[in-house]
Coordinates of C-alpha atoms and ligand atoms in Angstrom, one line a residue:
X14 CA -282.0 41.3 -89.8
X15 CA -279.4 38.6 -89.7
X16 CA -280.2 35.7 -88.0
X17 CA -278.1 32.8 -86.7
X18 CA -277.9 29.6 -85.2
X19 CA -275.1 29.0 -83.2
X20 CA -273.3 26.9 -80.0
X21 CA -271.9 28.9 -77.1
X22 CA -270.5 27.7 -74.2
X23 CA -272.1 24.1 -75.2
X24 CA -275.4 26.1 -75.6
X25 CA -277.6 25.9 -78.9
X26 CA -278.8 29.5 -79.4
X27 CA -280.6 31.7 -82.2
X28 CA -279.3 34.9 -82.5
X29 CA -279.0 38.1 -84.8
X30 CA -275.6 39.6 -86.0
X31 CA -275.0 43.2 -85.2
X32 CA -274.8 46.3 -87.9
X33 CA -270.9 45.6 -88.0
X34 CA -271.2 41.7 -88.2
X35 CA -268.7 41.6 -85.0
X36 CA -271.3 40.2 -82.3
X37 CA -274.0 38.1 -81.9
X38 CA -277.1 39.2 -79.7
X39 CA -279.4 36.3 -78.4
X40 CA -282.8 36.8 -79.3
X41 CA -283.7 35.9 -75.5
X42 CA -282.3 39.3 -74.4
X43 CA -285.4 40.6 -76.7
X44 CA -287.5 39.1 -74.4
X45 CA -287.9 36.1 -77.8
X46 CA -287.4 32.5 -76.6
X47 CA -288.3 30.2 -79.9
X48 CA -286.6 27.0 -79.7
X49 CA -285.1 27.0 -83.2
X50 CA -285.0 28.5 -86.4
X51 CA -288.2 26.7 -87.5
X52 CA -290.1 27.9 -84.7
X53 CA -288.7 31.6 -85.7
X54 CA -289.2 31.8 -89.4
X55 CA -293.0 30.6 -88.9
X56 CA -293.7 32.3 -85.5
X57 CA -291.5 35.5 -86.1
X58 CA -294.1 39.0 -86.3
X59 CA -293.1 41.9 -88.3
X60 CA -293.0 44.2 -85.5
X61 CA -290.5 41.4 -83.9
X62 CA -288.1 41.9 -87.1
X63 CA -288.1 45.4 -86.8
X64 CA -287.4 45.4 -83.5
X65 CA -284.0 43.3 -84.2
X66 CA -283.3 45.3 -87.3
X67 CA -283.0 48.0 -84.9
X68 CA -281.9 46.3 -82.2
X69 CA -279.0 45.4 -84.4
X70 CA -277.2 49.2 -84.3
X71 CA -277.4 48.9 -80.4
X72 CA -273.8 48.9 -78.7
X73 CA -273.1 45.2 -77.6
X74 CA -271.8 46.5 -74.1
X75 CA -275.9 47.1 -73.9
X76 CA -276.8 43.9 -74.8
X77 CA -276.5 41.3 -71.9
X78 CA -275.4 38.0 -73.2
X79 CA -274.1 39.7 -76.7
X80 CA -270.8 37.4 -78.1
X81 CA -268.3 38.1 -80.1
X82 CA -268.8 36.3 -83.2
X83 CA -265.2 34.6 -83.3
X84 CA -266.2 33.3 -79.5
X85 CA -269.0 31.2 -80.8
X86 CA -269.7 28.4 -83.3
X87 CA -271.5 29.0 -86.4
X88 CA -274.3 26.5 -87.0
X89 CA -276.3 25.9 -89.8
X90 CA -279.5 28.5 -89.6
X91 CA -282.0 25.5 -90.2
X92 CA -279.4 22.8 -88.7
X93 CA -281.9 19.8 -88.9
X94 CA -284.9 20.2 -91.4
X95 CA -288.1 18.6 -91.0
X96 CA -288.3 17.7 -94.6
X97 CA -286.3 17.5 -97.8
X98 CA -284.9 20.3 -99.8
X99 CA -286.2 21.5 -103.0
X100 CA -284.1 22.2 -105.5
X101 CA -283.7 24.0 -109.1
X102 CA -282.1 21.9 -111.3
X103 CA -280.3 23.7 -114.1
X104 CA -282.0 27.0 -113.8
X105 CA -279.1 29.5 -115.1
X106 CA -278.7 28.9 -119.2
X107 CA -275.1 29.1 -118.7
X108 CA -275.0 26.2 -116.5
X109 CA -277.4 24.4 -118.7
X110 CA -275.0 24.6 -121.1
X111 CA -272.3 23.4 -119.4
X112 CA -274.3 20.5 -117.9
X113 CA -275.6 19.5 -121.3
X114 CA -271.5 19.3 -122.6
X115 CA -270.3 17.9 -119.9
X116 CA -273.1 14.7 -120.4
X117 CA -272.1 15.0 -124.3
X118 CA -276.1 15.9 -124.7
X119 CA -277.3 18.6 -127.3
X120 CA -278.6 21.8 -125.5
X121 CA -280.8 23.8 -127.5
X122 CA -281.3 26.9 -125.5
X123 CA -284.7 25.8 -124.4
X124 CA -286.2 25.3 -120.9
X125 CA -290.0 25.8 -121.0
X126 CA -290.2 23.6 -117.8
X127 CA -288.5 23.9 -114.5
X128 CA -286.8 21.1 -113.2
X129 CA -287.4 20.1 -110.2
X130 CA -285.9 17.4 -107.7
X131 CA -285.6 16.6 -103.7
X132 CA -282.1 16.2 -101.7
X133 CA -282.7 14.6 -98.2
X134 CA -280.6 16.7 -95.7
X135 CA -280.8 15.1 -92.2
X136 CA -277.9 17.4 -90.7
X137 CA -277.2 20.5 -92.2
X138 CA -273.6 21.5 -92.2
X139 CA -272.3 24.6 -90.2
X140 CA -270.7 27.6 -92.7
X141 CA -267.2 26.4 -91.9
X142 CA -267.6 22.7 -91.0
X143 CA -265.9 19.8 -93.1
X144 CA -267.3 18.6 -96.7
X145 CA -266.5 14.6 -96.3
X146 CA -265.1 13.4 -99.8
X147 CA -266.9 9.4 -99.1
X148 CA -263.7 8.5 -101.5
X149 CA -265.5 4.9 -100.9
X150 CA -268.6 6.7 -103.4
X151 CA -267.0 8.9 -105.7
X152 CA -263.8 10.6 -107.7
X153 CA -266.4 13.3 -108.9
X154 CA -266.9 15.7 -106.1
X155 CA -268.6 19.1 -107.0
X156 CA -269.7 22.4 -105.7
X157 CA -272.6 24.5 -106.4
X158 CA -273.5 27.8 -104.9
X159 CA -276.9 28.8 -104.7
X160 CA -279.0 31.3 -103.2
X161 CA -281.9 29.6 -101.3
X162 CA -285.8 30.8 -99.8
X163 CA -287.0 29.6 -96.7
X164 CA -290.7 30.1 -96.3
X165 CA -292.7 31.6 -93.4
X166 CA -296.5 30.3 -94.0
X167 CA -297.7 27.0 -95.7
X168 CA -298.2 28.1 -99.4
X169 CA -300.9 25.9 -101.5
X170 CA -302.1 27.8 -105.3
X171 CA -300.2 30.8 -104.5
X172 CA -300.4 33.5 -107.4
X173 CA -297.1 34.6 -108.5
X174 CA -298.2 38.1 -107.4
X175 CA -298.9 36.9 -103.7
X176 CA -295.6 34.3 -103.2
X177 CA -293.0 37.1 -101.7
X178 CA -295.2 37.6 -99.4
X179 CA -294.7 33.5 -97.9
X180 CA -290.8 34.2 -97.8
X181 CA -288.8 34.5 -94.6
X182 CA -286.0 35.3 -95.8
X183 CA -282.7 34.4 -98.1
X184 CA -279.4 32.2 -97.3
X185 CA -276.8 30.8 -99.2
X186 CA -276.3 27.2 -99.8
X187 CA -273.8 24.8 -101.5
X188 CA -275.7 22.3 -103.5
X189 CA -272.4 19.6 -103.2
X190 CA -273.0 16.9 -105.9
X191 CA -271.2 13.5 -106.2
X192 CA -271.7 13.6 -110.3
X193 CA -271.1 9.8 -111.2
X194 CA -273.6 9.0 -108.3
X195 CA -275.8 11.6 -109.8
X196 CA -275.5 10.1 -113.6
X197 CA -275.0 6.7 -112.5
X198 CA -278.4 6.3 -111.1
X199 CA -280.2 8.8 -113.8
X200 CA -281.4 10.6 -110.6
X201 CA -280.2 13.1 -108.6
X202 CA -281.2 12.3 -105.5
X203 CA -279.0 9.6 -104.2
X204 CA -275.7 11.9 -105.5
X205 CA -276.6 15.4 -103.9
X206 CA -277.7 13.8 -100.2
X207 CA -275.2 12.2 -98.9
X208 CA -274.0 13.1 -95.1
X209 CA -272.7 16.3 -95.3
X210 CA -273.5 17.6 -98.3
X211 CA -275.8 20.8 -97.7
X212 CA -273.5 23.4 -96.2
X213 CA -275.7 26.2 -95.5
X214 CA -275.6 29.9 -93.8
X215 CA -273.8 31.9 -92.8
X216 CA -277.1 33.5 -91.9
X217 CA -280.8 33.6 -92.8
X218 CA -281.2 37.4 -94.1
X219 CA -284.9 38.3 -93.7
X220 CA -286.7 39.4 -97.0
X221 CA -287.2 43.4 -96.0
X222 CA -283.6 43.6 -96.4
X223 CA -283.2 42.6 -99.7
X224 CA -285.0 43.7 -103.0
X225 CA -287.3 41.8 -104.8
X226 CA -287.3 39.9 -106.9
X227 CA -283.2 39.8 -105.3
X228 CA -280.6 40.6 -107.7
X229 CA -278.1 39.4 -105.7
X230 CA -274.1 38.1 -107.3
X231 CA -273.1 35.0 -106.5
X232 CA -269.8 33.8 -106.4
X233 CA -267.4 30.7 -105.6
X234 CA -264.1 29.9 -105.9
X235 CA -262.2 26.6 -104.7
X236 CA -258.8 27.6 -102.6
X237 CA -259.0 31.2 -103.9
X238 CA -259.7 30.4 -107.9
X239 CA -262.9 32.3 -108.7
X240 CA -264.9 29.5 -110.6
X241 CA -268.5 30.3 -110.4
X242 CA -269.4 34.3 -110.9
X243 CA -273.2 35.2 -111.7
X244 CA -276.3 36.9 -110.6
X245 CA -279.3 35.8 -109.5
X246 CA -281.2 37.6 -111.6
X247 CA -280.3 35.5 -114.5
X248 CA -282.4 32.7 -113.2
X249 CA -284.6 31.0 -115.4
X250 CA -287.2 30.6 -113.3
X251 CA -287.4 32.9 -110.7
X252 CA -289.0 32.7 -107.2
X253 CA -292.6 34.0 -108.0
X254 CA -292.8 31.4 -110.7
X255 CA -291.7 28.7 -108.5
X256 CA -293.7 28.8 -105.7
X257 CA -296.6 29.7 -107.7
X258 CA -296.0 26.6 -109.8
X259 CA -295.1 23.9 -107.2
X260 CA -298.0 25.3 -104.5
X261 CA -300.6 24.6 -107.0
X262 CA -300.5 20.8 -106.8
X263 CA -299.0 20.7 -103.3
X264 CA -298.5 22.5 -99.8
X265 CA -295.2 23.9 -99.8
X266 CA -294.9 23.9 -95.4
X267 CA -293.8 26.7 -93.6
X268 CA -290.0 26.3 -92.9
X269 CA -289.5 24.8 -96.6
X270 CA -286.3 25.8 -98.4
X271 CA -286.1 26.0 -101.9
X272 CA -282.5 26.3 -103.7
X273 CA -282.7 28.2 -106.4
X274 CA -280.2 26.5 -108.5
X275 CA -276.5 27.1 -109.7
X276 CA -275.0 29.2 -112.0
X277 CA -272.0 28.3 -114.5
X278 CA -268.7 27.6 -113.3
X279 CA -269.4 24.0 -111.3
X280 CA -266.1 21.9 -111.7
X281 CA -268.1 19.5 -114.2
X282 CA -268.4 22.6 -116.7
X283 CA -264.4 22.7 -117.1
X284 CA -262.3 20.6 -119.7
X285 CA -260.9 18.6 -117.8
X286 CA -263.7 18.9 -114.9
X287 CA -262.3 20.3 -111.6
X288 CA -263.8 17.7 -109.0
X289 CA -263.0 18.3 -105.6
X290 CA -260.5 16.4 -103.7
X291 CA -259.4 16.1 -99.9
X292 CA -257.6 19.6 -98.7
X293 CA -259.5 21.9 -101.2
X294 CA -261.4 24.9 -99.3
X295 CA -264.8 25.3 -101.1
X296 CA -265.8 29.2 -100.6
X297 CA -269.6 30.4 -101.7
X298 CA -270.4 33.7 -101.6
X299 CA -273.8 35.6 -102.3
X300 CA -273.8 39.4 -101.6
X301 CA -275.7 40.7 -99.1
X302 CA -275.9 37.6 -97.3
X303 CA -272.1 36.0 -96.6
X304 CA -269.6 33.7 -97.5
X305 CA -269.4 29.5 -96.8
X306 CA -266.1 28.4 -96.3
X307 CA -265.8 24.4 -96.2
X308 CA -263.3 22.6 -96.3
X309 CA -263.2 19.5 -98.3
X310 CA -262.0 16.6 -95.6
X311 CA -261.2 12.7 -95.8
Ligands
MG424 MG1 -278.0 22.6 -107.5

């Protein structure tokens, strides 16, 4: 199942994409009236999801109140979260690398600890809406693509063994990053959460469609130059470790998103860096799931 958020006819609505990603169906034709995506990914049964993943093969001329997708606006899945993003700070070696060169650091190929930080996210942006440049805050604009976990049930000392079973599902994010913000203050948070700054989507794939742990590529490229090109299963830490490791200290809340972290390929990992600048269209890409395509605006 693919499920969206999206704005039709100045209606908010969640719905699922069919098998040929052409229409949307709204879940309240299934007889399923949750008022959000947070409400859906904790409330949301099994039997419900396989009703939708079948539901999704069904002609649209069956489905009363079915759209087609270029008639409707894309939203965000989760377009308002209830709390901060956690994120995976250089969890690809590759991107460790480049992160360590780019802050003239020495990177010896070690990680035995997951690094961990928060970026506040008070309006998620649609897959296609505007990435502003706040030209007034930085010249060192940059992109990350990362596959993210949204989590179904509260998780607190999960076992590795247990923690697929507290995911939802799987969407793709773009970490964007204001670098000399992020270095400046010698913490990330403040760079990686300004306004606008957590594209996110297309969809929210739920987790029986994809393998586990997912081995999913990854891709962006900035106005048609492939720059990032990886797959997630050369994370460093991986999901199971993650949630295992983070719930035992605290309760990670149902309708958390983790981001998983960025591969190589960032604009800060070429010499000269490739920052972002006004005009640039920003595409990330992670198989199975879909494609963000932001603009870069004043
Ligand atoms: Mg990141």
């Amino acid at each position: 199942m693919k499920i969206v958020t999206y704005e039709v006819e100045g209606r908010r609505k969640l719905g699922i994409l069919n098998a040929g990603e052409q229409w949307v169906y709204p879940l309240e034709c299934f007889g399923m009236d949750y008022r959000d995506m947070e409400e859906a990914v904790t409330g949301m049964s099994e039997s419900e999801i396989q009703l939708l993943n079948a539901k999704a093969g069904t002609d649209p001329y069956e489905i009363p109140g079915a759209a087609q997708l270029s008639e409707v606006k894309l939203l965000a899945p989760i377009p308002c979260p209830r709390r901060d993003v956690i994120c995976l700070g250089v969890n690809y070696m590759a991107h460790a690398e480049e992160s360590a060169r780019y802050k003239k650091q020495e990177f010896s190929g070690e990680r035995p600890y997951a690094v961990y930080f928060s970026k506040r996210v008070h309006q998620a942006s649609g897959p296609f809406d505007g990435i502003p440049a706040h030209r007034d805050l930085t010249e060192k604009l940059d992109y990350e693509v990362e596959l993210a976990v949204i989590l179904k049930k509260d998780a607190f000392r999960v076992s590795e063994a247990e923690a697929r079973d507290y995911i939802f599902g799987y969407t793709v994010i773009n970490d964007v990053s204001a670098r000399d913000l992020q270095n400046r203050h010698h913490q990330w948070f403040f760079g990686k959460s300004l306004d606008g700054f957590f594209p996110m989507g297309p969809c929210i794939v739920s987790a029986d469609e994809i393998s586990y742990p997912p081995k999913l590529e990854l891709r962006s490229r900035v106005n048609g130059e492939l720059r990032q090109d990886s797959n997630t299963e050369l994370l460093i830490f991986g999901i199971d470790h993650v949630i295992h490791e983070l719930s035992q200290g605290m309760t990670l809340q149902a309708g958390t998103i983790i981001a998983m972290g960025t591969p190589a390929g960032a604009g800060l990992g070429f010499d000269p860096p490739k920052f972002l600048k006004p005009g640039d269209v920003v595409e990330c890409e992670i198989e199975g799931i879909g494609t963000l395509r932001n603009p870069v605006v004043e």
